[in-house]
XYZ file of C-alpha atoms in Angstrom:
710
model
C -37.945 9.789 6.583
C -37.454 10.565 2.890
C -34.867 8.846 0.676
C -32.752 10.201 -2.181
C -32.161 8.270 -5.414
C -29.625 9.498 -7.953
C -28.531 7.884 -11.237
C -26.081 9.216 -13.814
C -26.664 7.359 -17.106
C -23.928 7.471 -19.753
C -21.953 5.534 -22.338
C -19.730 2.642 -21.165
C -17.565 3.439 -18.144
C -14.178 1.636 -18.292
C -14.271 -1.339 -15.942
C -11.098 -0.275 -14.119
C -12.739 3.013 -13.082
C -16.113 1.750 -11.933
C -15.663 0.743 -8.296
C -13.671 3.862 -7.433
C -16.257 6.041 -9.205
C -19.077 4.553 -7.117
C -17.099 5.212 -3.927
C -16.343 8.784 -5.044
C -19.995 9.505 -5.838
C -21.087 8.301 -2.410
C -18.417 10.275 -0.582
C -18.853 13.515 -2.508
C -22.645 13.620 -2.171
C -22.886 12.454 1.443
C -20.057 14.719 2.608
C -21.805 17.680 1.000
C -25.109 16.737 2.651
C -23.526 16.490 6.097
C -21.688 19.800 5.629
C -25.094 21.406 5.061
C -26.615 19.869 8.166
C -28.411 17.004 6.430
C -27.499 13.879 8.394
C -28.646 10.570 6.898
C -29.191 7.008 8.149
C -27.332 5.134 5.414
C -26.021 5.345 1.866
C -24.954 2.891 -0.821
C -23.541 3.411 -4.307
C -23.888 1.137 -7.345
C -22.268 0.943 -10.743
C -22.781 -0.813 -14.067
C -20.992 -0.184 -17.356
C -23.594 2.473 -18.210
C -24.670 4.028 -14.918
C -23.573 5.333 -11.542
C -26.284 5.232 -8.881
C -26.607 6.346 -5.271
C -29.253 5.634 -2.634
C -29.272 7.799 0.506
C -31.698 6.602 3.183
C -33.257 8.551 6.037
C -32.689 12.180 5.067
C -34.690 14.926 6.800
C -37.188 16.824 4.668
C -35.381 20.113 5.303
C -32.284 21.554 6.917
C -32.479 22.532 10.597
C -32.792 26.230 11.351
C -29.493 27.738 12.469
C -29.061 30.335 15.211
C -25.533 31.628 15.704
C -24.092 34.320 17.957
C -21.099 36.111 16.507
C -18.955 38.027 18.967
C -17.838 41.478 17.873
C -15.555 44.274 19.125
C -15.808 46.087 22.457
C -18.152 49.026 22.783
C -16.170 52.098 21.789
C -13.792 50.157 19.526
C -12.321 51.927 16.452
C -14.659 52.458 13.508
C -12.636 50.103 11.277
C -13.201 47.224 13.713
C -16.911 47.992 13.907
C -17.295 48.081 10.120
C -15.442 44.799 9.737
C -17.756 43.199 12.291
C -20.897 44.506 10.559
C -19.715 43.240 7.195
C -18.781 39.759 8.417
C -22.057 39.389 10.327
C -24.223 40.744 7.509
C -25.597 43.628 9.586
C -26.468 47.108 8.335
C -25.799 48.955 11.588
C -25.001 48.410 15.250
C -28.708 48.793 15.986
C -29.125 45.206 14.747
C -26.527 43.923 17.256
C -26.958 43.530 20.968
C -24.595 44.626 23.720
C -23.377 41.968 26.170
C -21.613 42.751 29.434
C -18.749 40.607 30.674
C -17.470 41.263 34.250
C -13.867 40.903 33.095
C -13.926 42.131 29.486
C -16.529 44.846 29.729
C -19.221 45.529 27.140
C -18.978 44.175 23.583
C -21.250 43.726 20.563
C -22.835 40.398 19.609
C -24.661 39.676 16.356
C -27.430 37.091 16.482
C -27.565 35.441 13.051
C -30.580 33.297 12.295
C -30.717 31.275 9.090
C -33.856 29.289 8.341
C -33.217 25.820 6.923
C -33.959 25.076 3.283
C -35.929 22.176 1.862
C -33.693 19.182 1.184
C -34.538 19.002 -2.561
C -33.318 22.587 -2.896
C -30.025 21.650 -1.230
C -29.652 18.491 -3.345
C -30.268 20.536 -6.490
C -27.307 22.659 -5.450
C -25.025 19.736 -4.535
C -25.424 17.316 -7.456
C -24.474 19.690 -10.304
C -21.326 20.662 -8.402
C -20.458 16.989 -7.874
C -20.984 16.176 -11.552
C -18.875 19.087 -12.777
C -15.998 18.365 -10.389
C -16.116 14.563 -10.484
C -12.578 13.108 -10.177
C -12.433 10.819 -13.210
C -8.866 9.713 -14.075
C -9.726 10.636 -17.669
C -12.733 12.532 -18.996
C -14.019 13.941 -22.276
C -16.244 16.578 -23.839
C -18.714 15.749 -26.610
C -21.201 17.244 -29.050
C -21.518 20.839 -30.177
C -21.257 22.126 -26.609
C -17.729 20.716 -26.317
C -16.378 23.716 -28.204
C -17.730 26.139 -25.616
C -15.690 27.292 -22.599
C -16.534 25.397 -19.422
C -18.256 22.575 -21.294
C -19.291 19.587 -19.185
C -16.727 16.797 -18.936
C -17.572 13.198 -18.067
C -15.846 9.846 -18.480
C -18.085 9.105 -21.489
C -21.023 11.109 -22.891
C -23.626 11.653 -20.159
C -27.177 11.065 -21.423
C -29.575 11.438 -18.509
C -29.813 12.193 -14.795
C -32.395 10.561 -12.550
C -32.943 12.246 -9.190
C -35.946 11.652 -6.917
C -36.618 12.457 -3.263
C -39.453 11.457 -0.975
C -40.754 9.020 1.663
C -41.604 5.395 0.908
C -45.292 6.006 1.593
C -45.733 8.825 -0.919
C -44.959 9.541 -4.550
C -41.408 10.962 -4.600
C -40.707 14.288 -6.245
C -38.156 14.888 -8.982
C -35.303 17.062 -7.722
C -35.115 19.632 -10.500
C -31.770 20.923 -11.809
C -29.792 21.034 -15.051
C -26.177 20.205 -15.868
C -24.639 20.772 -19.289
C -28.045 20.986 -20.911
C -29.234 17.730 -19.281
C -32.303 18.191 -17.079
C -32.917 15.843 -14.162
C -35.957 13.562 -14.320
C -37.446 10.333 -13.002
C -36.527 8.327 -16.102
C -33.805 5.777 -16.861
C -33.184 3.113 -19.514
C -32.739 -0.647 -19.537
C -30.207 -2.939 -21.208
C -28.725 -1.471 -24.384
C -29.741 -4.435 -26.585
C -32.359 -6.509 -24.779
C -34.524 -3.775 -23.198
C -33.422 -0.314 -24.340
C -36.743 1.347 -23.609
C -37.562 4.148 -21.178
C -38.262 3.240 -17.525
C -40.248 5.489 -15.181
C -38.796 5.356 -11.666
C -40.339 6.386 -8.354
C -38.077 5.071 -5.593
C -35.157 2.692 -4.992
C -37.090 -0.596 -4.685
C -39.050 0.223 -7.797
C -35.813 1.239 -9.545
C -33.962 -2.032 -8.820
C -36.951 -4.192 -9.763
C -37.528 -2.310 -13.006
C -33.875 -2.615 -13.984
C -33.904 -6.363 -13.315
C -36.929 -6.693 -15.573
C -35.018 -4.684 -18.179
C -32.010 -7.049 -17.980
C -29.762 -4.923 -15.760
C -28.147 -6.210 -12.538
C -27.345 -3.001 -10.687
C -24.959 -4.324 -8.023
C -21.379 -4.972 -9.195
C -20.718 -7.524 -6.443
C -23.901 -9.411 -7.322
C -22.802 -9.582 -10.959
C -19.477 -10.996 -9.758
C -21.284 -13.643 -7.695
C -23.464 -14.624 -10.654
C -20.435 -14.996 -12.927
C -18.385 -16.938 -10.381
C -21.147 -19.363 -9.394
C -22.303 -20.054 -12.947
C -18.694 -20.508 -14.115
C -18.039 -23.001 -11.307
C -21.225 -24.884 -12.156
C -20.404 -25.091 -15.867
C -16.905 -26.329 -15.055
C -18.222 -28.897 -12.559
C -20.668 -30.240 -15.137
C -17.669 -31.063 -17.363
C -15.643 -32.589 -14.522
C -13.342 -29.562 -14.426
C -12.371 -26.741 -12.055
C -12.425 -23.008 -12.673
C -9.021 -21.316 -12.400
C -10.245 -18.360 -10.383
C -8.891 -14.873 -11.058
C -10.197 -12.054 -8.842
C -8.781 -9.284 -11.033
C -10.341 -10.720 -14.184
C -13.634 -11.339 -12.370
C -13.762 -7.686 -11.289
C -13.021 -6.539 -14.836
C -15.546 -8.830 -16.546
C -18.297 -7.870 -14.081
C -17.629 -4.282 -15.138
C -18.119 -5.118 -18.812
C -21.662 -6.512 -18.599
C -24.998 -5.408 -17.167
C -26.625 -8.827 -17.607
C -23.978 -11.572 -17.245
C -24.503 -14.726 -19.275
C -21.806 -17.338 -18.664
C -20.839 -19.693 -21.522
C -18.162 -22.312 -22.187
C -15.939 -22.569 -25.252
C -13.116 -24.855 -26.330
C -9.878 -24.915 -28.318
C -7.726 -27.607 -29.908
C -5.873 -29.900 -27.502
C -2.661 -29.367 -29.485
C -2.363 -25.933 -27.891
C -1.939 -27.545 -24.462
C 1.706 -28.169 -25.426
C 2.229 -24.446 -24.802
C 3.100 -23.578 -21.142
C -0.131 -23.211 -19.124
C 0.755 -19.688 -17.956
C 1.000 -18.630 -21.611
C -2.405 -20.088 -22.407
C -3.922 -18.327 -19.413
C -2.243 -15.002 -20.232
C -3.340 -15.235 -23.874
C -6.962 -16.015 -23.136
C -7.126 -13.518 -20.292
C -5.493 -10.600 -22.076
C -7.131 -10.958 -25.459
C -10.607 -12.289 -24.697
C -11.163 -11.605 -20.971
C -11.925 -15.295 -20.494
C -11.232 -17.740 -17.671
C -9.371 -21.027 -18.123
C -10.298 -24.420 -16.662
C -8.216 -27.284 -15.299
C -8.547 -30.950 -14.494
C -9.224 -31.178 -10.774
C -7.301 -34.453 -10.455
C -4.134 -33.625 -12.381
C -4.129 -29.837 -12.015
C -3.367 -29.511 -15.732
C -5.207 -27.030 -17.943
C -8.134 -28.298 -20.018
C -8.909 -27.205 -23.559
C -11.941 -25.275 -22.323
C -12.509 -21.654 -21.382
C -15.284 -19.614 -19.768
C -16.565 -16.440 -21.398
C -19.120 -13.922 -20.169
C -21.601 -12.422 -22.601
C -23.767 -9.345 -22.096
C -26.807 -10.772 -23.914
C -29.105 -13.793 -23.870
C -28.805 -14.998 -27.459
C -31.666 -16.784 -29.201
C -29.358 -19.657 -30.180
C -28.265 -20.183 -26.588
C -24.991 -18.407 -27.211
C -23.683 -20.802 -29.890
C -22.617 -18.017 -32.251
C -20.992 -16.053 -29.415
C -19.043 -19.135 -28.304
C -17.988 -19.879 -31.868
C -16.800 -16.295 -32.423
C -14.794 -16.256 -29.215
C -13.380 -19.674 -30.035
C -12.063 -18.452 -33.386
C -10.294 -15.525 -31.718
C -8.891 -17.707 -28.918
C -7.536 -20.222 -31.431
C -5.908 -17.447 -33.447
C -4.267 -15.981 -30.363
C -3.100 -19.394 -29.170
C -1.650 -20.053 -32.622
C 0.436 -16.890 -32.191
C 1.503 -17.975 -28.712
C 2.472 -21.430 -29.960
C 4.515 -19.837 -32.747
C 6.326 -17.614 -30.210
C 6.993 -20.642 -28.005
C 8.375 -22.786 -30.820
C 10.418 -19.915 -32.241
C 11.928 -18.889 -28.899
C 13.035 -22.437 -28.103
C 15.287 -22.462 -31.166
C 17.568 -19.785 -29.673
C 19.564 -20.503 -26.530
C 19.339 -17.929 -23.774
C 23.045 -17.088 -23.846
C 22.781 -16.383 -27.585
C 20.215 -13.677 -26.781
C 22.563 -11.789 -24.455
C 24.143 -9.525 -27.124
C 20.693 -8.000 -27.755
C 20.636 -6.786 -24.152
C 23.508 -4.428 -25.006
C 21.088 -2.369 -27.108
C 18.478 -2.021 -24.333
C 19.089 0.905 -21.976
C 18.398 0.085 -18.351
C 18.929 3.723 -17.315
C 20.863 6.431 -19.118
C 23.228 6.820 -16.148
C 23.449 3.127 -15.293
C 24.107 1.667 -18.705
C 22.439 -1.096 -20.694
C 20.770 -4.292 -19.598
C 23.865 -6.083 -20.885
C 26.095 -4.094 -18.551
C 23.682 -4.724 -15.722
C 23.759 -8.480 -16.363
C 27.560 -8.403 -16.010
C 27.159 -6.657 -12.638
C 24.522 -9.146 -11.495
C 26.751 -12.094 -12.414
C 29.674 -10.689 -10.400
C 27.445 -9.791 -7.452
C 25.688 -13.183 -7.431
C 29.080 -14.931 -7.324
C 30.112 -12.823 -4.316
C 26.829 -13.515 -2.539
C 26.845 -17.257 -3.225
C 29.073 -18.346 -0.293
C 27.125 -16.073 2.080
C 23.838 -17.803 1.251
C 25.293 -21.284 0.803
C 24.917 -21.407 -2.993
C 27.189 -22.825 -5.650
C 29.077 -19.808 -7.026
C 29.222 -21.089 -10.619
C 25.492 -21.823 -10.682
C 24.668 -18.444 -9.141
C 26.768 -16.632 -11.748
C 25.265 -18.702 -14.577
C 21.716 -17.996 -13.409
C 22.429 -14.273 -13.128
C 23.849 -14.188 -16.668
C 20.711 -15.830 -18.057
C 18.182 -14.050 -15.812
C 17.358 -11.199 -18.207
C 17.750 -13.064 -21.517
C 14.019 -13.724 -21.909
C 13.385 -9.957 -22.091
C 14.310 -10.152 -25.791
C 12.189 -13.245 -26.513
C 9.083 -13.118 -28.693
C 6.850 -14.373 -25.891
C 7.886 -11.803 -23.290
C 7.649 -9.100 -25.945
C 3.978 -10.038 -26.319
C 3.319 -10.757 -22.622
C 5.747 -8.751 -20.427
C 4.115 -10.133 -17.285
C 5.670 -13.534 -18.135
C 9.269 -12.338 -17.793
C 11.273 -14.642 -15.585
C 8.710 -17.429 -15.917
C 9.482 -17.867 -19.619
C 13.167 -17.666 -18.816
C 12.737 -20.696 -16.563
C 10.914 -22.606 -19.279
C 13.590 -21.784 -21.862
C 16.389 -22.626 -19.407
C 14.772 -25.992 -18.662
C 14.278 -26.688 -22.377
C 17.959 -26.109 -23.079
C 19.055 -28.414 -20.277
C 20.186 -25.961 -17.597
C 20.569 -27.167 -14.022
C 17.235 -27.107 -12.159
C 18.596 -24.646 -9.579
C 19.722 -22.291 -12.361
C 16.379 -22.486 -14.159
C 14.458 -21.822 -10.917
C 16.662 -18.820 -10.125
C 15.978 -17.309 -13.558
C 12.286 -17.147 -12.635
C 12.615 -16.416 -8.937
C 15.158 -13.588 -9.078
C 12.322 -11.049 -9.409
C 10.733 -12.278 -6.166
C 9.431 -11.197 -3.755
C 7.564 -8.432 -5.583
C 5.334 -7.453 -2.683
C 4.578 -8.146 0.976
C 2.475 -11.198 0.152
C 4.622 -12.616 -2.662
C 6.517 -15.880 -2.201
C 10.126 -15.595 -1.023
C 12.630 -17.874 -2.826
C 14.272 -20.379 -0.497
C 16.714 -22.164 -2.823
C 20.296 -20.868 -2.302
C 20.989 -20.061 -5.962
C 17.668 -18.235 -6.270
C 18.399 -16.267 -3.085
C 21.823 -15.199 -4.390
C 20.490 -13.955 -7.734
C 17.414 -12.292 -6.190
C 19.607 -10.429 -3.689
C 22.022 -9.435 -6.455
C 19.187 -8.039 -8.567
C 17.756 -5.925 -5.751
C 21.053 -4.759 -4.249
C 22.329 -3.684 -7.664
C 19.129 -1.721 -8.219
C 19.404 0.037 -4.863
C 23.128 0.749 -5.115
C 22.817 1.968 -8.691
C 19.980 4.404 -8.129
C 21.481 5.634 -4.861
C 24.738 6.281 -6.694
C 22.992 8.576 -9.184
C 20.878 10.191 -6.443
C 17.550 8.830 -7.727
C 15.826 8.107 -4.425
C 12.165 7.798 -3.427
C 10.588 11.086 -2.400
C 7.286 11.235 -0.556
C 4.767 9.067 -2.377
C 6.892 8.912 -5.538
C 9.000 5.826 -6.121
C 9.274 5.393 -9.910
C 11.962 2.714 -9.707
C 10.215 0.677 -6.961
C 13.180 1.076 -4.604
C 11.033 0.618 -1.498
C 9.870 -2.712 -2.892
C 13.479 -3.680 -3.669
C 14.607 -2.883 -0.120
C 11.692 -4.817 1.360
C 12.613 -7.690 -0.954
C 16.168 -7.729 0.413
C 14.826 -7.671 3.969
C 12.440 -10.564 3.385
C 15.053 -12.626 1.526
C 17.511 -12.152 4.380
C 15.148 -12.631 7.313
C 12.945 -15.418 6.002
C 16.007 -17.425 4.946
C 18.192 -16.556 7.943
C 20.920 -15.061 5.736
C 23.748 -13.517 7.790
C 24.546 -10.547 5.564
C 26.523 -7.626 6.998
C 25.017 -4.758 5.048
C 27.618 -2.120 5.960
C 30.515 -4.368 5.133
C 28.942 -5.627 1.920
C 27.606 -2.332 0.591
C 30.574 -0.156 1.532
C 32.648 -0.849 -1.566
C 29.606 -0.855 -3.851
C 28.370 2.557 -2.772
C 31.608 4.343 -1.942
C 33.801 3.296 -4.842
C 31.226 1.673 -7.101
C 32.826 -1.765 -7.132
C 32.858 -4.939 -5.055
C 35.570 -6.776 -6.946
C 37.360 -6.102 -10.185
C 34.444 -7.827 -11.948
C 31.685 -5.646 -10.445
C 31.749 -2.011 -11.436
C 29.175 0.702 -12.055
C 29.374 2.476 -15.441
C 32.265 4.896 -15.927
C 31.366 8.407 -14.843
C 28.662 7.284 -12.408
C 28.704 9.647 -9.406
C 29.718 7.860 -6.199
C 28.029 8.503 -2.872
C 30.549 9.271 -0.133
C 28.594 7.722 2.715
C 26.433 4.712 3.432
C 24.330 6.492 6.012
C 21.472 7.449 3.715
C 21.096 4.019 2.135
C 21.356 2.247 5.478
C 18.776 4.642 6.950
C 16.511 3.695 4.055
C 16.942 0.001 4.907
C 16.264 0.792 8.552
C 13.043 2.580 7.644
C 11.881 -0.340 5.489
C 12.771 -2.823 8.248
C 10.681 -0.815 10.716
C 7.715 -1.022 8.354
C 8.235 -4.765 7.937
C 8.524 -5.409 11.678
C 5.575 -3.150 12.543
C 3.452 -5.188 10.137
C 4.591 -8.267 12.079
C 3.426 -6.694 15.345
C 6.743 -5.405 16.729
C 6.729 -2.163 18.721
C 8.199 0.767 16.821
C 10.005 2.086 19.913
C 11.846 -1.205 20.420
C 12.984 -1.142 16.794
C 14.270 2.416 17.292
C 15.999 1.364 20.537
C 17.967 -1.387 18.781
C 18.754 0.655 15.671
C 20.144 3.455 17.830
C 23.131 1.253 18.708
C 26.178 1.492 16.463
C 27.014 -1.261 13.984
C 23.497 -2.665 13.611
C 23.578 -3.979 10.049
C 22.924 -7.719 10.494
C 19.175 -7.857 9.898
C 18.761 -11.319 11.418
C 20.426 -10.236 14.669
C 18.487 -6.983 14.767
C 15.183 -8.854 14.629
C 16.292 -11.384 17.240
C 17.399 -8.562 19.538
C 14.072 -6.709 19.103
C 12.121 -9.893 19.853
C 14.190 -10.651 22.960
C 13.846 -7.061 24.179
C 10.078 -7.199 23.738
C 9.800 -10.415 25.755
C 12.040 -8.974 28.490
C 9.983 -5.795 28.837
C 6.832 -7.876 29.163
C 8.207 -9.296 32.449
C 8.024 -7.600 35.848
C 11.829 -7.391 36.017
C 11.918 -5.752 32.600
C 9.263 -3.172 33.439
C 10.887 -2.300 36.766
C 14.360 -2.033 35.250
C 12.973 0.293 32.573
C 11.400 2.432 35.319
C 14.741 2.514 37.160
C 16.551 3.451 33.969
C 14.077 6.285 33.292
C 14.552 7.584 36.839
C 18.355 7.502 36.516
C 18.233 9.124 33.074
C 15.909 11.914 34.263
C 18.153 12.737 37.231
C 21.206 12.750 34.975
C 19.526 14.958 32.398
C 18.517 17.531 35.015
C 21.902 17.566 36.787
C 23.952 17.579 33.580
C 21.932 20.513 32.262
C 22.282 22.367 35.569
C 26.023 21.676 35.830
C 26.781 22.142 32.125
C 28.729 18.893 31.914
C 28.292 15.159 31.487
C 29.076 12.482 34.042
C 30.827 9.867 31.950
C 33.629 7.668 33.146
C 33.794 4.905 35.718
C 32.702 5.636 39.306
C 35.435 5.645 41.959
C 35.072 2.334 43.832
C 37.307 3.527 46.667
C 35.034 6.525 47.239
C 32.029 4.215 47.232
C 33.724 2.031 49.863
C 34.492 5.048 52.067
C 30.871 6.245 51.818
C 29.941 2.976 53.477
C 26.455 2.524 51.974
C 25.851 -1.129 51.170
C 23.250 -0.329 48.501
C 25.658 1.926 46.615
C 28.406 -0.682 46.660
C 25.906 -3.378 45.708
C 24.812 -1.404 42.645
C 28.422 -0.851 41.557
C 29.181 -4.569 41.804
C 25.904 -5.525 40.069
C 26.560 -3.056 37.223
C 30.046 -4.408 36.603
C 28.759 -7.983 36.494
C 25.688 -7.142 34.402
C 27.632 -5.196 31.805
C 30.278 -7.929 31.567
C 27.719 -10.741 31.318
C 25.452 -8.845 28.900
C 28.380 -7.994 26.631
C 29.530 -11.619 26.581
C 26.004 -12.832 25.846
C 25.605 -10.347 22.961
C 28.987 -11.446 21.562
C 27.765 -15.040 21.371
C 24.384 -13.817 20.005
C 22.516 -14.972 23.119
C 20.118 -12.066 23.492
C 17.925 -13.875 25.997
C 21.051 -14.289 28.136
C 21.829 -10.585 27.752
C 18.349 -9.751 28.999
C 18.786 -12.082 31.991
C 22.031 -10.289 32.812
C 20.205 -6.961 32.822
C 17.366 -8.431 34.878
C 19.882 -9.132 37.639
C 20.281 -5.346 38.027
C 16.721 -4.813 39.148
C 17.118 -5.497 42.950
C 20.303 -3.423 43.159
C 18.749 -0.490 41.273
C 15.607 -0.596 43.461
C 17.677 -0.690 46.669
C 19.930 2.158 45.523
C 17.058 4.533 44.841
C 15.341 3.482 48.075
C 18.315 4.083 50.395
C 20.864 6.361 48.665
C 20.661 10.136 48.198
C 22.173 10.946 44.811
C 22.557 14.693 45.313
C 24.743 14.410 48.401
C 26.168 17.529 50.047
C 29.716 16.276 49.422
C 30.482 17.355 45.784
C 32.829 14.415 45.187
C 30.276 11.921 46.473
C 27.523 13.552 44.374
C 29.656 13.374 41.228
C 30.507 9.727 41.891
C 26.865 8.803 42.344
C 25.906 10.583 39.133
C 28.605 8.525 37.400
C 26.966 5.450 38.911
C 23.655 6.490 37.338
C 25.446 6.946 34.026
C 26.796 3.418 34.439
C 23.174 2.178 34.549
C 22.586 3.961 31.246
C 25.731 2.470 29.698
C 24.989 -1.055 30.941
C 21.593 -1.104 29.262
C 23.165 0.064 26.004
C 24.733 -3.372 25.700
C 21.355 -4.518 24.369
C 19.443 -1.372 23.376
C 19.111 2.369 23.817
C 16.535 2.422 26.615
C 15.976 6.165 26.099
C 14.040 5.287 22.925
C 11.654 2.962 24.751
C 8.247 4.326 25.692
C 6.696 3.763 29.114
């Protein structure tokens, strides 16, 4: 079957846009083909800095013919209905329709619409221009004289040529003819900008890839990445070093070159006195180069890996020398920042934070630091941290924001604070907390486990959440400009992964309702106060559900536990969910759930019919007079189960609470097997419905079983 080859050749596509653009091209073209009845065997997209390409394999030579029957109005229907039918079916008169008889519906008109399929090249010539004109680039431009005209073509960078061929492997493919923005499609492309810029005549995919390779272009982005990574590792190994791998940088560099040539440069050893993260950030940000380290010591080496786009006649010596000069200049700046910053103690930088606005309604960074210090001190005993150290770390945590180094490399905030804190002789726990208070910043980020770090990290995230909730700046839909979902998840991970027993309702109540925890923690004057915790706690609950679902917990069990009142100890919530899950995996658990569902269904029906609920304790004397052993047995079992489950929950023994509920199973089974709930005696019926309600209430000692599926 024939194949389609498409290439869009242009000026350099930004590396950050390339992979997504290749995926978009594949999806847009193949979706359009399928919509038009052209099903294919396979498709793959490619991208280099100067071209987007698509190969679609196994397309039919033409669309299938289409025969469709369109049902119309009944015979004798109003003229308006008839005319509407004729128009929608493309008929001139009812003579072109046929009459079909239905035994139930009578006679009605049917239009038989037959559309012959078109040749695939004709369809492709219709699809590709539409795709090009509507391509979803994050940013695009117009160019040349045509840019002044209405509806001028837009592309990420000036588009120069379009290659589009279609045909089987055994024959000479045809050019799919169309024009977009004055650019006519052809079977021509171009090689490497500098090493082989000449015209290349292309017939099919295999010929296309081979010709590009000969013209110094590696079409596949992932293959370019493999070439860079393997050659960089080999160069490092030859010098007795290891490559410090960086997937993000590798992706970016592979998007900057069509013909990767990997080289090694060096810089003065004196620069190694600068923190290694600074060296890496400098070389990465300014020159898109990789750093190397000593495999034995783990320390950085005074070498770097660069990737060129050309094979130079001198073996790359001039390229290495040029990059080396720039790297040395940038490292000189970094060393100057490092030496300059060390001369000023972190606490002496704090006054500058008073001039930096955190948020117009939440005050300055200086005011925020005061809140963090007070909050960290309050949290310290809860997490087992030294209160003075926690407060000290919180006061210093944001000081590096006004340092020269963080001004140049914002991604080093926190890390540089730790270095500066260590340099000025701060306690190791304080210095670590200055760096770690931003963590965790995502689901895979490390969670601090040192008590002082936990206290300051919790303070930072809780203050953020309380502050933005107080001014009604909450996440909406996909928008979360202040990363509040990440902050809430950070609190959850800090608490759960460190076993912190933090009562959220108790702790957040004063913060949210009155804006203060103690006299030393207070939101800015005039900040609106939220009158209830419900919304913020619901937000935490939602984030906890996401966290637990990612860990494999059932969503219905999470809902069942959260439905109980007073569930604000995250550690206990998780333990209860885990115990409930294990219980329901047993035969006793499954059968008790079935018994609960049966009792709840009967209650729901009878309460709706009677217009009342059946709360309150069942009358034991009435049960005794009824004389049914199974009924009395259930009453006794319920009393014992509820008492034992409640006691077990009070001592945080959730497995014991589940065992107490499991003891109900025989009594519940026997009751439903032998006892008629809807007895003729109204008093006896009411008492038995109260007994069913007691089953419902007993299970609520551990969870709301009505939320559990199954």
